[in-house]
JSON list of C-alpha atoms in Angstrom, two decimals:
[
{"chain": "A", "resi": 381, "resn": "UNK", "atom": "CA", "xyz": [-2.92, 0.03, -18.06]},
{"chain": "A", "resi": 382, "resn": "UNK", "atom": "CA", "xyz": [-2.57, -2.63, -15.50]},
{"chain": "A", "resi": 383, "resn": "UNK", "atom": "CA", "xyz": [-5.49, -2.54, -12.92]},
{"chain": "A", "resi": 384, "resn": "UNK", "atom": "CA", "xyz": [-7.68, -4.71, -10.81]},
{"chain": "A", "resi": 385, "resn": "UNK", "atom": "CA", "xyz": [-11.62, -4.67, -9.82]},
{"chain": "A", "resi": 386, "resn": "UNK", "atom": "CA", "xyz": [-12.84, -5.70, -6.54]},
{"chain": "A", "resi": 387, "resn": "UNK", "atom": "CA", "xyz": [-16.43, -5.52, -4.91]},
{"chain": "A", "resi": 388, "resn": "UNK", "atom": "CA", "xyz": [-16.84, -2.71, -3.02]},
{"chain": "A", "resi": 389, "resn": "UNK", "atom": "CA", "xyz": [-17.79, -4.75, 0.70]},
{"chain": "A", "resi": 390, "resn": "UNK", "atom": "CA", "xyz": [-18.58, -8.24, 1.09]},
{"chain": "A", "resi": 391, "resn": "UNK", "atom": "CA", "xyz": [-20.12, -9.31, 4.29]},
{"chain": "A", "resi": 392, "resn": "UNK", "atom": "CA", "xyz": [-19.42, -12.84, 6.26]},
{"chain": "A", "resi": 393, "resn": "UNK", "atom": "CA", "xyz": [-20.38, -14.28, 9.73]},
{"chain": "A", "resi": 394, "resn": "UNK", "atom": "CA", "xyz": [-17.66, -14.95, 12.40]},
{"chain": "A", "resi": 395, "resn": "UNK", "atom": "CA", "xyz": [-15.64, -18.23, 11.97]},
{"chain": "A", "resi": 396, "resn": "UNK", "atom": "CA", "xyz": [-16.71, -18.97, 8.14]},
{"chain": "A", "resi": 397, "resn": "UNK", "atom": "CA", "xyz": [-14.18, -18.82, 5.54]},
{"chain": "A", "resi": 398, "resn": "UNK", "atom": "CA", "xyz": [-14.66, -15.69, 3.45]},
{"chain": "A", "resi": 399, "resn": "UNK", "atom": "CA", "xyz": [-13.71, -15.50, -0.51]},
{"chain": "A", "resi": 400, "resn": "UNK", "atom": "CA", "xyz": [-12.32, -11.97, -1.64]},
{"chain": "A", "resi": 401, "resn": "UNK", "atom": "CA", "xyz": [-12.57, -12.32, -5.80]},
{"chain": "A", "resi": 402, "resn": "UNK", "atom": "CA", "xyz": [-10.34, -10.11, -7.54]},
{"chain": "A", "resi": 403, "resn": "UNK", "atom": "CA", "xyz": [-10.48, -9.55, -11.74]},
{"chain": "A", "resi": 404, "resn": "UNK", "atom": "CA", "xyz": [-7.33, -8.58, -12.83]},
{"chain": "A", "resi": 405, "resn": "UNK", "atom": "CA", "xyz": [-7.81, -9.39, -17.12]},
{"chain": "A", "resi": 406, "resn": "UNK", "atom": "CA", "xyz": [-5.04, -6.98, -18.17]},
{"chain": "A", "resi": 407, "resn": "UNK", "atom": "CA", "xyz": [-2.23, -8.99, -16.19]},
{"chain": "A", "resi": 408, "resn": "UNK", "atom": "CA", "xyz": [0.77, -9.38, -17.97]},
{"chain": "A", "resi": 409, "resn": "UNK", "atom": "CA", "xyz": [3.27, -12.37, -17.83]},
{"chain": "A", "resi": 410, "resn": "UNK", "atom": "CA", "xyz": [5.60, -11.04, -15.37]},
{"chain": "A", "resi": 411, "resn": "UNK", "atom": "CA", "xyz": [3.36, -9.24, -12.94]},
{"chain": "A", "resi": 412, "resn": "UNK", "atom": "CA", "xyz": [3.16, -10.53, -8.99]},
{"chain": "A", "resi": 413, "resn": "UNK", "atom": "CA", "xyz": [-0.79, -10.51, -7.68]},
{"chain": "A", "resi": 414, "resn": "UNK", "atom": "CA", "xyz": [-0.32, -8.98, -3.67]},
{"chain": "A", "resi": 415, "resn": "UNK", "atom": "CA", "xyz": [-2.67, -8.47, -1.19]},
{"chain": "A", "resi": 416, "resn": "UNK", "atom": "CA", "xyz": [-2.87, -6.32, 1.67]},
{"chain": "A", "resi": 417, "resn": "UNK", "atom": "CA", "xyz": [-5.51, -4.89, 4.21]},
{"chain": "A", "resi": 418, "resn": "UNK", "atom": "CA", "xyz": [-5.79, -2.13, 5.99]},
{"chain": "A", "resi": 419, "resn": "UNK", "atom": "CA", "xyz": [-7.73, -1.85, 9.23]},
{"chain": "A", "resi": 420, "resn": "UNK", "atom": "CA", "xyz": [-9.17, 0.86, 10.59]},
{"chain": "A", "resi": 421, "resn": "UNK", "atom": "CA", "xyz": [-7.17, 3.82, 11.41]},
{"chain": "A", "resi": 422, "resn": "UNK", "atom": "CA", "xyz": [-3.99, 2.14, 10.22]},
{"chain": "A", "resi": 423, "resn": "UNK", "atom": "CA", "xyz": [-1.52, 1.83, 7.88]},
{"chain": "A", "resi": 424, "resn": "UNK", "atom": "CA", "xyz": [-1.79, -1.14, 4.90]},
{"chain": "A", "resi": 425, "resn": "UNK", "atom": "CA", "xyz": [-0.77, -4.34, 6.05]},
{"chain": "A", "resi": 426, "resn": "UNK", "atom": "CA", "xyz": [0.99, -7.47, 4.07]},
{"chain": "A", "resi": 427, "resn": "UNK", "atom": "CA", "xyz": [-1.16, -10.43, 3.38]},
{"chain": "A", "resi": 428, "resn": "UNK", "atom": "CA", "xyz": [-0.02, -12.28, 0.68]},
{"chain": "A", "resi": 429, "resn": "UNK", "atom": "CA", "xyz": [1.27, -12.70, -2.88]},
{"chain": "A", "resi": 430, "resn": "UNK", "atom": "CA", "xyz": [1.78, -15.50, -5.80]},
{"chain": "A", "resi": 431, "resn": "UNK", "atom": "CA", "xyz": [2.61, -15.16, -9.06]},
{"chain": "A", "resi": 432, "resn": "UNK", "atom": "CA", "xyz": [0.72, -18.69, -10.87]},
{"chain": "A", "resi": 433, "resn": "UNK", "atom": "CA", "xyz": [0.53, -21.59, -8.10]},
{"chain": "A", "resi": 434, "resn": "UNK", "atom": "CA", "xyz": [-1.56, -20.88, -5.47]},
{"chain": "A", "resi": 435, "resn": "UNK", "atom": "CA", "xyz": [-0.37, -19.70, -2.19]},
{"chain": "A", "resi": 436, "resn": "UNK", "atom": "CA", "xyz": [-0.68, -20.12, 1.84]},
{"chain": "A", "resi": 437, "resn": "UNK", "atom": "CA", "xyz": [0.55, -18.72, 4.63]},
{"chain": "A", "resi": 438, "resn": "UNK", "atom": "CA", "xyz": [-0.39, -17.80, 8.50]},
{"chain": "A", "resi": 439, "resn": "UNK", "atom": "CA", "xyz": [-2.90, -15.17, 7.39]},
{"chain": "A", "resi": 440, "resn": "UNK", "atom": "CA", "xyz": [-4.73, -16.71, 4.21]},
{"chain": "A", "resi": 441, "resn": "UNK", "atom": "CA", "xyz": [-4.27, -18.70, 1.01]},
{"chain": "A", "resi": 442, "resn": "UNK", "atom": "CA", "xyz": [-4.38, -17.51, -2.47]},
{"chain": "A", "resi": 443, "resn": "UNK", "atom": "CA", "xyz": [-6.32, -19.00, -5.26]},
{"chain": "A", "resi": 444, "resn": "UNK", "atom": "CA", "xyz": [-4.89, -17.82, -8.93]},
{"chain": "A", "resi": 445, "resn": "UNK", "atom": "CA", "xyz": [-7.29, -18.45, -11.61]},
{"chain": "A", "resi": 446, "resn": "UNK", "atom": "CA", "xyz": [-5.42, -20.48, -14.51]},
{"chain": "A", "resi": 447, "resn": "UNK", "atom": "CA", "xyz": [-5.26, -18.20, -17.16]},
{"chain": "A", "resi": 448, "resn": "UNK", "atom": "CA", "xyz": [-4.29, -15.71, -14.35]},
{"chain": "A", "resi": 449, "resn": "UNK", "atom": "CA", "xyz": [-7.08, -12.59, -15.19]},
{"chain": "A", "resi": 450, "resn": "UNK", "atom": "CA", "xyz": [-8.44, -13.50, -11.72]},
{"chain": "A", "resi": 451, "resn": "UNK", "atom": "CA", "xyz": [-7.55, -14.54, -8.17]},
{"chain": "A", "resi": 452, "resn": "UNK", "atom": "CA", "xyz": [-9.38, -14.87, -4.47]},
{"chain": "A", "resi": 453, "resn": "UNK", "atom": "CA", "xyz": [-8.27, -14.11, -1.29]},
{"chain": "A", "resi": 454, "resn": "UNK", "atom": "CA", "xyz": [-9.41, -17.04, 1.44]},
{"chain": "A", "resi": 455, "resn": "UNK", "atom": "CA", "xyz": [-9.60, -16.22, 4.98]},
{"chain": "A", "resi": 456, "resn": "UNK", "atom": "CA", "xyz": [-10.47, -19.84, 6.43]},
{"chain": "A", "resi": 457, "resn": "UNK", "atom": "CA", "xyz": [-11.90, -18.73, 9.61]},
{"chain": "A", "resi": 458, "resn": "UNK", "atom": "CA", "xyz": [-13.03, -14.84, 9.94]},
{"chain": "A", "resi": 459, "resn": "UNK", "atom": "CA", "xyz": [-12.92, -13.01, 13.60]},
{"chain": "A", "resi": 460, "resn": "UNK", "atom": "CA", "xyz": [-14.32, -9.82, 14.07]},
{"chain": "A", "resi": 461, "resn": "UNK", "atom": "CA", "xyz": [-10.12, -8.68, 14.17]},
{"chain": "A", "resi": 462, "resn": "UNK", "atom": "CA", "xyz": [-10.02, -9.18, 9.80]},
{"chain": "A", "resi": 463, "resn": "UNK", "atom": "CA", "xyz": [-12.49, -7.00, 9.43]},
{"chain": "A", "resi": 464, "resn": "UNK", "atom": "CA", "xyz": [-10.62, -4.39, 7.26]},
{"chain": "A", "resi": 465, "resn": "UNK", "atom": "CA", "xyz": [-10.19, -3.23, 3.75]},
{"chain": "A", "resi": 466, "resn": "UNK", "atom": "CA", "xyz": [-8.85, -5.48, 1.72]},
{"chain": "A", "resi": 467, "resn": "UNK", "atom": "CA", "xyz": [-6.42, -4.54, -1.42]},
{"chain": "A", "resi": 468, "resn": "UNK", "atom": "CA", "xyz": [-6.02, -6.59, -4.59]},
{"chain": "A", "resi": 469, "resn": "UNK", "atom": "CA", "xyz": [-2.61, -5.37, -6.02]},
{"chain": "A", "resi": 470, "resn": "UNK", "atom": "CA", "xyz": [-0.79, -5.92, -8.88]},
{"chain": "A", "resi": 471, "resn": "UNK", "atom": "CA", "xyz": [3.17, -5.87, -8.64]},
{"chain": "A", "resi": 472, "resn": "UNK", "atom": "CA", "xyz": [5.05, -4.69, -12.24]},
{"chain": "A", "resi": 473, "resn": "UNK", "atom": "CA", "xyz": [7.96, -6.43, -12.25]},
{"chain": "A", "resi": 474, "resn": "UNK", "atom": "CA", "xyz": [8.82, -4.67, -15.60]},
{"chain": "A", "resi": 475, "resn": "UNK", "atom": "CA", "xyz": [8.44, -1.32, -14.32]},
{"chain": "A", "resi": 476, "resn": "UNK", "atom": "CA", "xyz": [10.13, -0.75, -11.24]},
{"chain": "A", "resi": 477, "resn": "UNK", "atom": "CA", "xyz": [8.68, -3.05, -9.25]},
{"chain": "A", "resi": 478, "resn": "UNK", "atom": "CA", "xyz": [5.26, -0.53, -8.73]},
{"chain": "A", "resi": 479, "resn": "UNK", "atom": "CA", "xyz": [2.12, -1.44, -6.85]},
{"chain": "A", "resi": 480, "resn": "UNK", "atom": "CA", "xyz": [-1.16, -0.55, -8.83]},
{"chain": "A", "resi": 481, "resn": "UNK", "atom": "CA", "xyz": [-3.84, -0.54, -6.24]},
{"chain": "A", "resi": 482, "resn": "UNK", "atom": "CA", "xyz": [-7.72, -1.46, -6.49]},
{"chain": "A", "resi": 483, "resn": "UNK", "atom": "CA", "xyz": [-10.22, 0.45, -4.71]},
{"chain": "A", "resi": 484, "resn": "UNK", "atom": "CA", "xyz": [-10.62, -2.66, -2.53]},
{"chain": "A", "resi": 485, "resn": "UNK", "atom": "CA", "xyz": [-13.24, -4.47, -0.62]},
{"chain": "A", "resi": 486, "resn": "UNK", "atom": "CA", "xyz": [-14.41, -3.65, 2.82]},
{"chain": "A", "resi": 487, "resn": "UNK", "atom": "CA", "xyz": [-15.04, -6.63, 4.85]},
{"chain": "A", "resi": 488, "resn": "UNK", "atom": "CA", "xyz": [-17.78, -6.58, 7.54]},
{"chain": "A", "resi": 489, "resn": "UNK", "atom": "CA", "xyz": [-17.83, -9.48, 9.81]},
{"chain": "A", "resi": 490, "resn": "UNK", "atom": "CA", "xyz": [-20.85, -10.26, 11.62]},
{"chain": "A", "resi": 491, "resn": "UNK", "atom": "CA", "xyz": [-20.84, -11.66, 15.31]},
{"chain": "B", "resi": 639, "resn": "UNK", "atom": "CA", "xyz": [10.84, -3.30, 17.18]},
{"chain": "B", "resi": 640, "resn": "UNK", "atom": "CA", "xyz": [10.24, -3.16, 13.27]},
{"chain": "B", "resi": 641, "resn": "UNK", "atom": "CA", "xyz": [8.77, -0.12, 12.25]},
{"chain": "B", "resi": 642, "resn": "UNK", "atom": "CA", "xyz": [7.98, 3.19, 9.93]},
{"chain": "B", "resi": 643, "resn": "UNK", "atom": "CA", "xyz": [7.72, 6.11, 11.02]},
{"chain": "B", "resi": 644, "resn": "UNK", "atom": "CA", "xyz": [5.88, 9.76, 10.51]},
{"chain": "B", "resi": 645, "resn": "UNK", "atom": "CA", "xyz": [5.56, 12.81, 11.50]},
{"chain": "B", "resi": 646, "resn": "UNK", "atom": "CA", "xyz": [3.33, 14.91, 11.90]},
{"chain": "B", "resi": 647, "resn": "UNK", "atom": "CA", "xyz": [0.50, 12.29, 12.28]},
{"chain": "B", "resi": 648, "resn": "UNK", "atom": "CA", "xyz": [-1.70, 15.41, 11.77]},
{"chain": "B", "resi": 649, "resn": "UNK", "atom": "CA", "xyz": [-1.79, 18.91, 10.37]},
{"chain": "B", "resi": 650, "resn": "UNK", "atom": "CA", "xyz": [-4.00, 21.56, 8.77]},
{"chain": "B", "resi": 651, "resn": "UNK", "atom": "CA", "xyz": [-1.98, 23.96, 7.16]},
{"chain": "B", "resi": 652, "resn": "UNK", "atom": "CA", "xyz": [-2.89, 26.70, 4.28]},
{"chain": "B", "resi": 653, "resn": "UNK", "atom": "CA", "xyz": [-2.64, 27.09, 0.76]},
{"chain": "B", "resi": 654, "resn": "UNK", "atom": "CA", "xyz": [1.47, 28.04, -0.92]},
{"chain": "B", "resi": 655, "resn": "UNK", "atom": "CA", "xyz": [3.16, 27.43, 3.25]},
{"chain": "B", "resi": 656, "resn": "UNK", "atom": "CA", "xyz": [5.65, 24.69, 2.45]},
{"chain": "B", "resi": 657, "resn": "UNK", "atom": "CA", "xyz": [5.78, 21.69, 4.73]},
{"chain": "B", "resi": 658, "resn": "UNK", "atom": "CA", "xyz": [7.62, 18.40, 4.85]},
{"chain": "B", "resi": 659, "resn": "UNK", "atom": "CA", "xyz": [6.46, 15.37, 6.24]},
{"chain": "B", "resi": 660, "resn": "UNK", "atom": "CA", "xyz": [9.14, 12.40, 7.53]},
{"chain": "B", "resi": 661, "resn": "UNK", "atom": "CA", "xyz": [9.30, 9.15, 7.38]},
{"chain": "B", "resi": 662, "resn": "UNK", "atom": "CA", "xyz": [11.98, 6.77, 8.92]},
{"chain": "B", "resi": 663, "resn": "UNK", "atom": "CA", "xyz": [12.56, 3.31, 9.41]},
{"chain": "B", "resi": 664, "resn": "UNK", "atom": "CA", "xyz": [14.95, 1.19, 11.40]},
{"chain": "B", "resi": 665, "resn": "UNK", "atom": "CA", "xyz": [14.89, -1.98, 9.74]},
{"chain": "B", "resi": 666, "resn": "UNK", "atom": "CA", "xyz": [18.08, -0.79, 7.06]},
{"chain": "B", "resi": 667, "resn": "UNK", "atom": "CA", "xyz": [15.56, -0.94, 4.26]},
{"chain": "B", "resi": 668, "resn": "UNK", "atom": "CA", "xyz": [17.08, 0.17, 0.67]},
{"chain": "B", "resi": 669, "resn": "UNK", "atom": "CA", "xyz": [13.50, 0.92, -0.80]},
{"chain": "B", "resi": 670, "resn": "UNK", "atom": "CA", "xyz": [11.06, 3.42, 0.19]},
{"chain": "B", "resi": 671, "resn": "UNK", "atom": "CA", "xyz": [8.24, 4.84, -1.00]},
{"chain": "B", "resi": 672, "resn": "UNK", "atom": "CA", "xyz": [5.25, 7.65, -0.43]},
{"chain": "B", "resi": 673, "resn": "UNK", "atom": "CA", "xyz": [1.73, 7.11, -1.20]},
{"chain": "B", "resi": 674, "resn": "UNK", "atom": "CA", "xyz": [-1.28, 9.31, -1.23]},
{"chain": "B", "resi": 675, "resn": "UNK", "atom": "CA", "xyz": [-4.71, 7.44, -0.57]},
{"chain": "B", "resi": 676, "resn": "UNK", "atom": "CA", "xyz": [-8.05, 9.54, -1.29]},
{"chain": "B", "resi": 677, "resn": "UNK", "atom": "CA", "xyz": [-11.38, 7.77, -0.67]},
{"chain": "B", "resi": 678, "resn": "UNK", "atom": "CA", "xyz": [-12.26, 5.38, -3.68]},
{"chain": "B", "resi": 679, "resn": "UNK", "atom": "CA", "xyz": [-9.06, 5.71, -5.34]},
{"chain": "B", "resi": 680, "resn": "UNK", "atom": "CA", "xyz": [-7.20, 3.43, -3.49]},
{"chain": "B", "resi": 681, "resn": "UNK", "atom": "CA", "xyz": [-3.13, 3.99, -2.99]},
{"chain": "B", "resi": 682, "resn": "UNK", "atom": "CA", "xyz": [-1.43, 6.00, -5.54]},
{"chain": "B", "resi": 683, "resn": "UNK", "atom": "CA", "xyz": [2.22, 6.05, -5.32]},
{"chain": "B", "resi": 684, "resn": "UNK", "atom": "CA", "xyz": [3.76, 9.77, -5.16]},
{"chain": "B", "resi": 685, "resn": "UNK", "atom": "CA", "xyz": [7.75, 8.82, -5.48]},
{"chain": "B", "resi": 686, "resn": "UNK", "atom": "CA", "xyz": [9.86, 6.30, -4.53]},
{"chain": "B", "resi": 687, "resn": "UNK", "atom": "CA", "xyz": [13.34, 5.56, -3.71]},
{"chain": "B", "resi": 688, "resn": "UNK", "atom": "CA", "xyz": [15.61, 2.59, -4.46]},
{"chain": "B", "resi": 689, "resn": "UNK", "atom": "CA", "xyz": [18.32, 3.52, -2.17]},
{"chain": "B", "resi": 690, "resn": "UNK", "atom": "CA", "xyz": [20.52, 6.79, -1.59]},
{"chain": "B", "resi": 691, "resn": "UNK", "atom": "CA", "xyz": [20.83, 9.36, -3.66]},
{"chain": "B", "resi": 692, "resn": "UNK", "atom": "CA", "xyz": [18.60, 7.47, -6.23]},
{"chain": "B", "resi": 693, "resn": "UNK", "atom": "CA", "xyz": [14.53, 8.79, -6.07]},
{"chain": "B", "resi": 694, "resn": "UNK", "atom": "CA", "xyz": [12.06, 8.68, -8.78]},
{"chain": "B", "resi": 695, "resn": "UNK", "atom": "CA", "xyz": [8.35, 9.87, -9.95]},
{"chain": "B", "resi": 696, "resn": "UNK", "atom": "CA", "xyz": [5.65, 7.30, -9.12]},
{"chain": "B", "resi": 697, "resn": "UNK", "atom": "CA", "xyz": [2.15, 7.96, -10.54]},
{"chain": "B", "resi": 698, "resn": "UNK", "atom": "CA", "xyz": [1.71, 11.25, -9.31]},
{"chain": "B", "resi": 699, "resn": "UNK", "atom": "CA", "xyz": [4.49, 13.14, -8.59]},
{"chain": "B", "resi": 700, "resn": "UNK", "atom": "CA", "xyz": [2.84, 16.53, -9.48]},
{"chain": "B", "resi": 701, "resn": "UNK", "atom": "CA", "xyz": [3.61, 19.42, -6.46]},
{"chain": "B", "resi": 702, "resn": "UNK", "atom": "CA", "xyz": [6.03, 17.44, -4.38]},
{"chain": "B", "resi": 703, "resn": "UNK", "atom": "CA", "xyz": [9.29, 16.60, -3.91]},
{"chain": "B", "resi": 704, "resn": "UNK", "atom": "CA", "xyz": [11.60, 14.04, -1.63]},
{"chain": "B", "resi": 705, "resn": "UNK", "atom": "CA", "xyz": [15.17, 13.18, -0.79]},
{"chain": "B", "resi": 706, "resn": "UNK", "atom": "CA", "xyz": [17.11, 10.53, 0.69]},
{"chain": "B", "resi": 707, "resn": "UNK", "atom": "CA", "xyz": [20.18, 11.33, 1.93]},
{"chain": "B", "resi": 708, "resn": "UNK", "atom": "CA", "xyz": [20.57, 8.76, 4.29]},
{"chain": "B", "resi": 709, "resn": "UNK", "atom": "CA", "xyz": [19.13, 5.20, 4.37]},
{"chain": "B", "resi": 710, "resn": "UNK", "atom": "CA", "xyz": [16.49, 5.30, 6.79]},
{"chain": "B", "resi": 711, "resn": "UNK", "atom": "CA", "xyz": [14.88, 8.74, 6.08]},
{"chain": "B", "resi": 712, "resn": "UNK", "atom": "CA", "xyz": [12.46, 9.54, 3.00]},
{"chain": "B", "resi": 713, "resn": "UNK", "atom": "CA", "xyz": [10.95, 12.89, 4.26]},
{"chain": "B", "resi": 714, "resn": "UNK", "atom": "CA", "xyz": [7.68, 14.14, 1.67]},
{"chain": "B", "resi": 715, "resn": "UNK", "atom": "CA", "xyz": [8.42, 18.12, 0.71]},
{"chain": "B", "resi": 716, "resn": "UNK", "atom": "CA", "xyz": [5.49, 20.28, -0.37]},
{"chain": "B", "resi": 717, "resn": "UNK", "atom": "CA", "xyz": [6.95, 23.15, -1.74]},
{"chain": "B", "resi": 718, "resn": "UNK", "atom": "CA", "xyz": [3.46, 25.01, -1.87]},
{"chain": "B", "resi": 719, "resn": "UNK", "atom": "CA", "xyz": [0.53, 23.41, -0.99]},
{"chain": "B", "resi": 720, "resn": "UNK", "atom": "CA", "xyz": [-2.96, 23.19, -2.29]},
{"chain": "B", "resi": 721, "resn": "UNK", "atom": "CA", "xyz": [-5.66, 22.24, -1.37]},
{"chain": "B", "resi": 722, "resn": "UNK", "atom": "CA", "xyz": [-5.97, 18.97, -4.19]},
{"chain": "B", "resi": 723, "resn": "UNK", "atom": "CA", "xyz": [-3.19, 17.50, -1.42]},
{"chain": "B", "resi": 724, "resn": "UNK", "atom": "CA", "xyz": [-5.62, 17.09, 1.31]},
{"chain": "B", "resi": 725, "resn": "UNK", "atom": "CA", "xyz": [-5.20, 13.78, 1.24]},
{"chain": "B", "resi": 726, "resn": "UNK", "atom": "CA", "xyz": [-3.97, 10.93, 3.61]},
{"chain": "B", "resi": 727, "resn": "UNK", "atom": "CA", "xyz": [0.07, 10.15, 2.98]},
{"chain": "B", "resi": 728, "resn": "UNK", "atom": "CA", "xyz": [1.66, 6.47, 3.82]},
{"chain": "B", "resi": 729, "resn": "UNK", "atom": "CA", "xyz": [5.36, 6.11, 3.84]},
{"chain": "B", "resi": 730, "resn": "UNK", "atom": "CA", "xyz": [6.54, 2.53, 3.12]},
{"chain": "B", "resi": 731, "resn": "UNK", "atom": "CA", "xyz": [9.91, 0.20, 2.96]},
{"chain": "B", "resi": 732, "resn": "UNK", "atom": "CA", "xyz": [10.73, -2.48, 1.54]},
{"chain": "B", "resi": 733, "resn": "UNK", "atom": "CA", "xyz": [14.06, -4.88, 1.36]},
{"chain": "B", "resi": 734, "resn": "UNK", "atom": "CA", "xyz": [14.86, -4.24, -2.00]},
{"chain": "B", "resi": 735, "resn": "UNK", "atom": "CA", "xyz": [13.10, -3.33, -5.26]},
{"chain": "B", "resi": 736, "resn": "UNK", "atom": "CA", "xyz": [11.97, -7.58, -5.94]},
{"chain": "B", "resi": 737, "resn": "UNK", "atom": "CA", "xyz": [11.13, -7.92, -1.93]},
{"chain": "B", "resi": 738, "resn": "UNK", "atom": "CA", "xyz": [7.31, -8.71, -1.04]},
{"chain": "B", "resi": 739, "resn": "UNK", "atom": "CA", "xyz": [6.55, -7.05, 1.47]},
{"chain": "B", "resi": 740, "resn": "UNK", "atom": "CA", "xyz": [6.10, -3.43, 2.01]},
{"chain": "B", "resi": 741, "resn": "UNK", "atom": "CA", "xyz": [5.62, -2.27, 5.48]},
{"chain": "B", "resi": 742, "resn": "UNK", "atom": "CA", "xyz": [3.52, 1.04, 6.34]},
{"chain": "B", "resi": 743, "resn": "UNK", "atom": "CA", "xyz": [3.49, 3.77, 8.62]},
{"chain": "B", "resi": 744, "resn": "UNK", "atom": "CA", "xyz": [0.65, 4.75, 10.60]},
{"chain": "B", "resi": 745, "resn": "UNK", "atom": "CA", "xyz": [-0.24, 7.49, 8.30]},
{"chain": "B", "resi": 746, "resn": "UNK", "atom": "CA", "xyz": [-0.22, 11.47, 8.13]},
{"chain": "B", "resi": 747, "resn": "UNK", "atom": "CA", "xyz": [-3.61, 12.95, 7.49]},
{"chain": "B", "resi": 748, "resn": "UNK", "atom": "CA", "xyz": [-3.11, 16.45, 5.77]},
{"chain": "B", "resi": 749, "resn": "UNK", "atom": "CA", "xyz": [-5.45, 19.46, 5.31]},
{"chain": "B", "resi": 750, "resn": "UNK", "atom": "CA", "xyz": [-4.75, 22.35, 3.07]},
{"chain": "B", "resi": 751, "resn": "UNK", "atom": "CA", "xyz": [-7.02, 25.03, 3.28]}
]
């Protein structure tokens, strides 16, 4: 079964870049690698998503291992406002497009 | 603006009364989805929905049912609740079944006694 392993929390100061790792070994071929967080008292939030290359947008860049079995999530500068639970996801493109969420990682940021 | 919603955001109700739980959105979305997220399990899809008239059992589907009969609502039916559904329910939408990015309500916390 497809699933992914995450550290429970991870802690960073304010304005360092923080690195989320993800293991995701039982990957297959076809399968998308999303993240999303989910602050306090809300509902999940997009982050980001690649499938091999690595990936940036507004909010972070994604670093895919090569043999794709892990991945990291890199905030460049943390504020207090990313602190938040942070979800490694796999996407199945070969069954129905499902997510399969991790437990995730809770991210304390430290003034 | 862009959003999904719920309702109730909160209720307590007791064991076997059946309830239902909606979700909308307004951004013409074909696919929709319920989650149930329990602490240290992460999100676990309930059922999902690739457009109307066309639902199907996520990962676990046991004691609840949905329906879309019209594009933007998904409601969440508990026929007869117990309490192994306390639990805190997400609605989400999505473009289409290959889109990216899902988009959340606020959440519905539930508690069966």
């Amino acid at each position: 079964d497809a699933k992914t392993t995450q550290p429970n929390s991870m802690e960073s100061n304010e304005e360092e870049p923080v690195h989320l790792p993800c293991n995701h070994s039982t990957i297959s071929g076809t399968d998308y690698i999303h993240w999303y967080r989910q602050l306090p008292s809300q509902g999940p939030e997009y982050v980001i998503h690649g499938l091999t290359s690595n990936v940036n947008n507004r909010m972070a860049s994604l670093a895919i291992a090569e043999d794709r079995k892990s991945s990291t999530l890199i905030l460049h500068r943390a504020t207090l406002r990313d602190a938040a639970v942070y979800y490694c996801i796999l996407r199945l493109m070969d069954s129905n497009y499902q997510l399969i969420w991790g437990a995730g990682t809770k991210l304390i940021i430290k003034p | 603006e862009a959003q999904v919603t719920q309702n109730p955001r909160y209720l307590i109700t007791v064991t076997g009364k059946k309830l239902t739980v909606t979700c909308s959105q307004n951004m013409n979305h074909e696919y929709m989805s319920w989650y149930r997220q329990d602490p240290g399990l992460g999100l676990r899809q309930i059922y999902y929905s690739m457009n109307v008239e066309v639902t199907d059992k996520g990962d676990v589907p046991e004691g609840y049912k949905v329906s879309r009969k019209e594009k933007r609502n998904f409601p969440l039916i508990l026929e007869s609740p117990s309490p192994n559904q306390t639990s805190l329910y997400f609605c989400a939408s999505t473009r289409g079944e290959g889109a990216s990015e899902q988009y959340f309500g606020p959440g519905t916390r539930l508690t069966v006694t």
